[in-house]
Amino acid sequence: MSRKALVAYFASSTISLVCCIVLSAAWLAAQQKPADLILHNGKVLTVDSKFSIAQALAVTGNTITAVGSSEDVMKLAGPNTQVIDLKGRTVVPGLLDTHLHYTGLDYGGKLPEPERAVYEIDWRGVRTKEDVLNQISGIIEKYKIKPGEWIHFDNQISFMGEGNETTELQGDILFNQLNRYLLDKAAPKNPIIMSEGIPEYNGLLLNGVAMDILWKNYGDFIKQNGRYWIDSSGRPEGHIESVATRPIMMKYEPYPAAETLAPLFRMMQEELVSVGQTTDSGRYPIYRVAGLKLLESRGELLERTAYGLEDEFGMIADPATGLKQKQAIVGSGTDKIWIASIAPSSVDGSGSRMCTNQKKNGSGAIDGLYPMGQCYQDTEFRGAAGKGAPISKNYYHNWIMASAQYGIRFANTHMSGDRSVNQFLKMVADAQKRYGPASTKYWGSDHCNMVNPADLPQAAKLGVMFSCMANIGGAPMARQFGDKIANSYPSPVKTMMNLGINVSMEGEGGRAWTGIERFITRKDDQGKVWAPQERLTRQEALIMATRNGANYVLKGDKLGTLEVGKLADIVVLDQDYLTMPEDKIHEIQPQVTLMDGKIVFVHSKFAQEYNLRPAGAAISTTRELAARKNGRAGGGG
C-alpha cells in the first residue's frame, strides 16, 4: 500500500472510530433513564478503595447509578425523581453484621409458650432438684401436653460469666443432681429436652424417654463421635454435648412455625435497619430461614441475610462421603437470602468455656467442669471433666478436612478461644497441603474473643478471614487471665488489618455504632482503655463494618461500598462520623436507611421534616423499636 493510500486508510479509520465513540456516548446518554432517587448536598463516604468522599448519589431501581458532585448527579433528575436535600448530612453504605444470633423470640414475649415451642423453668425460687421437677410436671399438666410429644424446656439461668453462690447452687442441681432417671419421674410419658444455661449446641439434658429414642436412632454415631456423660456404671445419664446434641436439635426439638417467626423477624429487622444495618450473617437452621423467606414472599423483608446452613452438621454420618453431595450449595439463593457456608455452628464454648491454652484463675461459673474450655476440635476432649465417655473419632476434624476436600466454605462458626483458633489454623494449613490453597478459599473464624496475635501471620498467609465482635477484654478478662492477655488477645483487629487480613464486624444485635466506637477507642464502660495498640481509625472501623463485611458474606462485588453498579444499601446519618467526638459515635441515629434501593426506615424527626412516609418503611426511632424486646435472647456458642 502506498504512503498516500496508507494515510487515507488511517484517516478514514480514525474518523470512523471517533464517530463510533460519539454515537456510543450519545446512545448511552439516550438510554440513561432518570433516577428514581437522588440524595444530594451531603457528605457521601463511599468506602471504596480510596475512601473517596462525594456530594451526591443516584439510585435507579435497586442499583446505584451515579456518585459524584451534586451538580452532576442532579442532571439525572426527571419529573418523577424523588430528590432529598441532605443539608450536609453524612451518608455511608449499609452496615453488615457478620455474626448475628437470629431467633426473633426476644420479641415474642406475648406469645403463648406452645407457639414459642419452648416452656420456661423459673429458677428464681429453686433450692432443690424437686423444685425443678415440680415445675416440669406442672407445665405438662397446665398445657395438657399429650403423651409422646417432645417438650423443650428452657432453664432461665446462665453459666456464661463469673461464678457466685447462686450459680454454685444452680450448677450443682443441674449438672450433678438432675439426670435422665429423675426427669422421667416428672415426665414419664414425654421425651423432654432441657437447656443448661449455656447455648444448646454445647449442652443439653434429656430424660430417659428422649435418650432411648436418640440412642435407638443415633447411638452408634454418638458412641464414636460423642460427646455424652456417663454415670458410675458407664451408662449414659442424660447430659450430652456436641456432636451428640445435633441430632436432637435438628431432628426432634420442636421449633416455632414460619408463620409465628415471620412477624417477630420483621420486628427485629425494623430495629436493625434503624441503626443502619442492611445485611446480617450467621448460622441459621432451615426453620428460621423459612420465616425469612416468608417475609420475602410477602414483600416485607427489610434486610439481607447470608446464612451458614447448620442443619447438615451432625446429621451426615461420614463427612468424607456425605459432604460431596453439598458442593454446589454455598452461594446459592438470591441477593436477599443466600447460603454463605455449611456451618458447624461452634467449635468451642464461650465465656468460661472458651478453649484456651492460658491458665485460668477459676472464677468462671463452671470452670470446674471445663478447665480448658469446651475444645471440640481436640480428639482427647470427651466433655465435662470426669463425666464424659470415651470417643474414637473427632467429627469436627473430619468435617473440616472433608469441607476442604470438596471446596465447601467453612465460616459462620463460633470460635472463641485462642486454642481453638490455633487448632483451626493448623487444620487449614494441613488441608491446603493436601488439597491446595483454593480448598479453603474465603474460610473464616468468628468472634475473636481470644486470638493469640502470634498466630495471625500464619492466618494471613493461609487467607483466613475473621469476623470480630467489639470485645476489648476488660476487667473480667483480666481477672480470669491477667492483664497481659487482656491487653493483647481480645479482638486484635489492628494487627489483622496491618497483615492484610479481611476482618469484619459483628454488630451485636442493634449495637453496631457502639461496636464501631469501641473498635476506635478500646474503652470499657468505665472509660479504661484496653489494648491501645489495637485501636482503629474511623476509616478502618467503617471498612470493617461495610466493605470487609461484604467480602465475608461473599458479596463484595455487590455490597459494602457506594459505587456505581453496586446494590443500593445506603444510610443517612444525623452526625458527621469523621469529625464528631469519637466517644459519642454510639449516639449516632440514622435518619434514613435504604435496602435494595427501597427506603426501609425513616427516623420520626426526619419523616416530619421532609414529610417522608414511604409505604412499608419503619417510621420510628431505635429507642422505640428496641423497647419491644422482652429480654429473651437466643443463639450463642
mmCIF file of N, CA and C in Angstrom, residues 103-120 143 152 154 156 253-257 260-261 264 287 629-634:
data_model
loop_
_atom_site.group_PDB
_atom_site.id
_atom_site.type_symbol
_atom_site.label_atom_id
_atom_site.label_comp_id
_atom_site.label_asym_id
_atom_site.label_seq_id
_atom_site.Cartn_x
_atom_site.Cartn_y
_atom_site.Cartn_z
ATOM 1 N N THR A 103 -32.950 -15.192 66.291
ATOM 2 C CA THR A 103 -34.047 -16.057 66.704
ATOM 3 C C THR A 103 -35.402 -15.373 66.629
ATOM 4 N N GLY A 104 -35.442 -14.083 66.939
ATOM 5 C CA GLY A 104 -36.710 -13.375 66.925
ATOM 6 C C GLY A 104 -37.521 -13.557 68.191
ATOM 7 N N LEU A 105 -37.197 -14.589 68.996
ATOM 8 C CA LEU A 105 -38.027 -14.879 70.159
ATOM 9 C C LEU A 105 -37.886 -13.828 71.258
ATOM 10 N N ASP A 106 -36.856 -12.997 71.191
ATOM 11 C CA ASP A 106 -36.753 -11.935 72.182
ATOM 12 C C ASP A 106 -37.754 -10.811 71.901
ATOM 13 N N TYR A 107 -38.561 -10.956 70.842
ATOM 14 C CA TYR A 107 -39.674 -10.036 70.589
ATOM 15 C C TYR A 107 -41.019 -10.727 70.794
ATOM 16 N N GLY A 108 -40.978 -11.985 71.214
ATOM 17 C CA GLY A 108 -42.201 -12.768 71.286
ATOM 18 C C GLY A 108 -42.719 -13.013 72.682
ATOM 19 N N GLY A 109 -42.526 -12.064 73.580
ATOM 20 C CA GLY A 109 -42.912 -12.265 74.967
ATOM 21 C C GLY A 109 -44.398 -12.471 75.178
ATOM 22 N N LYS A 110 -45.223 -11.941 74.295
ATOM 23 C CA LYS A 110 -46.662 -12.073 74.453
ATOM 24 C C LYS A 110 -47.194 -13.366 73.832
ATOM 25 N N LEU A 111 -46.337 -14.092 73.147
ATOM 26 C CA LEU A 111 -46.784 -15.350 72.553
ATOM 27 C C LEU A 111 -46.975 -16.410 73.628
ATOM 28 N N PRO A 112 -48.009 -17.230 73.506
ATOM 29 C CA PRO A 112 -48.147 -18.368 74.427
ATOM 30 C C PRO A 112 -46.972 -19.325 74.253
ATOM 31 N N GLU A 113 -46.595 -19.981 75.332
ATOM 32 C CA GLU A 113 -45.453 -20.886 75.268
ATOM 33 C C GLU A 113 -45.600 -21.967 74.197
ATOM 34 N N PRO A 114 -46.780 -22.547 73.977
ATOM 35 C CA PRO A 114 -46.879 -23.541 72.904
ATOM 36 C C PRO A 114 -46.507 -22.984 71.531
ATOM 37 N N GLU A 115 -46.842 -21.707 71.250
ATOM 38 C CA GLU A 115 -46.473 -21.104 69.970
ATOM 39 C C GLU A 115 -44.975 -20.825 69.910
ATOM 40 N N ARG A 116 -44.396 -20.496 71.037
ATOM 41 C CA ARG A 116 -42.946 -20.300 71.083
ATOM 42 C C ARG A 116 -42.208 -21.628 70.966
ATOM 43 N N ALA A 117 -42.917 -22.727 71.221
ATOM 44 C CA ALA A 117 -42.368 -24.083 71.158
ATOM 45 C C ALA A 117 -41.302 -24.307 72.227
ATOM 46 N N VAL A 118 -41.365 -23.539 73.307
ATOM 47 C CA VAL A 118 -40.438 -23.713 74.409
ATOM 48 C C VAL A 118 -41.125 -23.270 75.700
ATOM 49 N N TYR A 119 -40.886 -24.007 76.773
ATOM 50 C CA TYR A 119 -41.515 -23.741 78.059
ATOM 51 C C TYR A 119 -40.426 -23.377 79.070
ATOM 52 N N GLU A 120 -40.685 -22.343 79.865
ATOM 53 C CA GLU A 120 -39.649 -21.793 80.734
ATOM 54 C C GLU A 120 -39.685 -22.395 82.135
ATOM 55 N N TYR A 143 -50.674 -27.395 80.340
ATOM 56 C CA TYR A 143 -50.942 -27.297 78.910
ATOM 57 C C TYR A 143 -51.523 -28.591 78.324
ATOM 58 N N HIS A 152 -39.729 -29.046 74.900
ATOM 59 C CA HIS A 152 -38.483 -28.291 75.008
ATOM 60 C C HIS A 152 -38.591 -27.319 76.184
ATOM 61 N N ASP A 154 -36.701 -24.467 78.646
ATOM 62 C CA ASP A 154 -35.609 -23.502 78.713
ATOM 63 C C ASP A 154 -35.370 -23.139 80.169
ATOM 64 N N GLN A 156 -34.138 -20.892 82.833
ATOM 65 C CA GLN A 156 -33.856 -19.455 82.860
ATOM 66 C C GLN A 156 -32.699 -19.152 83.824
ATOM 67 N N GLU A 253 -36.158 -31.593 68.270
ATOM 68 C CA GLU A 253 -36.556 -30.428 69.061
ATOM 69 C C GLU A 253 -37.663 -29.645 68.374
ATOM 70 N N PRO A 254 -38.756 -29.331 69.071
ATOM 71 C CA PRO A 254 -39.835 -28.537 68.458
ATOM 72 C C PRO A 254 -39.374 -27.104 68.186
ATOM 73 N N TYR A 255 -39.855 -26.551 67.075
ATOM 74 C CA TYR A 255 -39.500 -25.180 66.724
ATOM 75 C C TYR A 255 -40.753 -24.399 66.319
ATOM 76 N N PRO A 256 -40.728 -23.084 66.479
ATOM 77 C CA PRO A 256 -41.870 -22.270 66.060
ATOM 78 C C PRO A 256 -42.083 -22.363 64.548
ATOM 79 N N ALA A 257 -43.324 -22.208 64.132
ATOM 80 C CA ALA A 257 -43.656 -22.230 62.716
ATOM 81 C C ALA A 257 -43.197 -20.949 62.042
ATOM 82 N N THR A 260 -45.267 -18.018 62.726
ATOM 83 C CA THR A 260 -45.032 -17.399 64.036
ATOM 84 C C THR A 260 -43.797 -16.525 64.011
ATOM 85 N N LEU A 261 -42.754 -17.005 63.347
ATOM 86 C CA LEU A 261 -41.477 -16.297 63.352
ATOM 87 C C LEU A 261 -41.465 -15.059 62.463
ATOM 88 N N LEU A 264 -42.094 -11.747 64.066
ATOM 89 C CA LEU A 264 -41.048 -11.447 65.048
ATOM 90 C C LEU A 264 -39.766 -11.020 64.327
ATOM 91 N N TYR A 287 -35.530 -23.890 59.729
ATOM 92 C CA TYR A 287 -36.810 -23.363 60.197
ATOM 93 C C TYR A 287 -36.768 -21.838 60.336
ATOM 94 N N LYS A 629 -38.589 -5.392 72.853
ATOM 95 C CA LYS A 629 -37.961 -6.639 73.275
ATOM 96 C C LYS A 629 -38.453 -7.042 74.655
ATOM 97 N N ASN A 630 -38.362 -8.350 74.905
ATOM 98 C CA ASN A 630 -38.741 -8.831 76.237
ATOM 99 C C ASN A 630 -37.584 -9.466 76.982
ATOM 100 N N GLY A 631 -36.370 -9.339 76.409
ATOM 101 C CA GLY A 631 -35.198 -9.825 77.133
ATOM 102 C C GLY A 631 -34.843 -11.267 76.898
ATOM 103 N N ARG A 632 -35.588 -11.956 76.038
ATOM 104 C CA ARG A 632 -35.277 -13.356 75.781
ATOM 105 C C ARG A 632 -34.441 -13.456 74.519
ATOM 106 N N ALA A 633 -33.161 -13.549 74.664
ATOM 107 C CA ALA A 633 -32.285 -13.669 73.509
ATOM 108 C C ALA A 633 -31.997 -15.135 73.253
ATOM 109 N N GLY A 634 -31.501 -15.418 72.062
ATOM 110 C CA GLY A 634 -31.188 -16.807 71.746
ATOM 111 C C GLY A 634 -29.870 -16.916 71.037
#
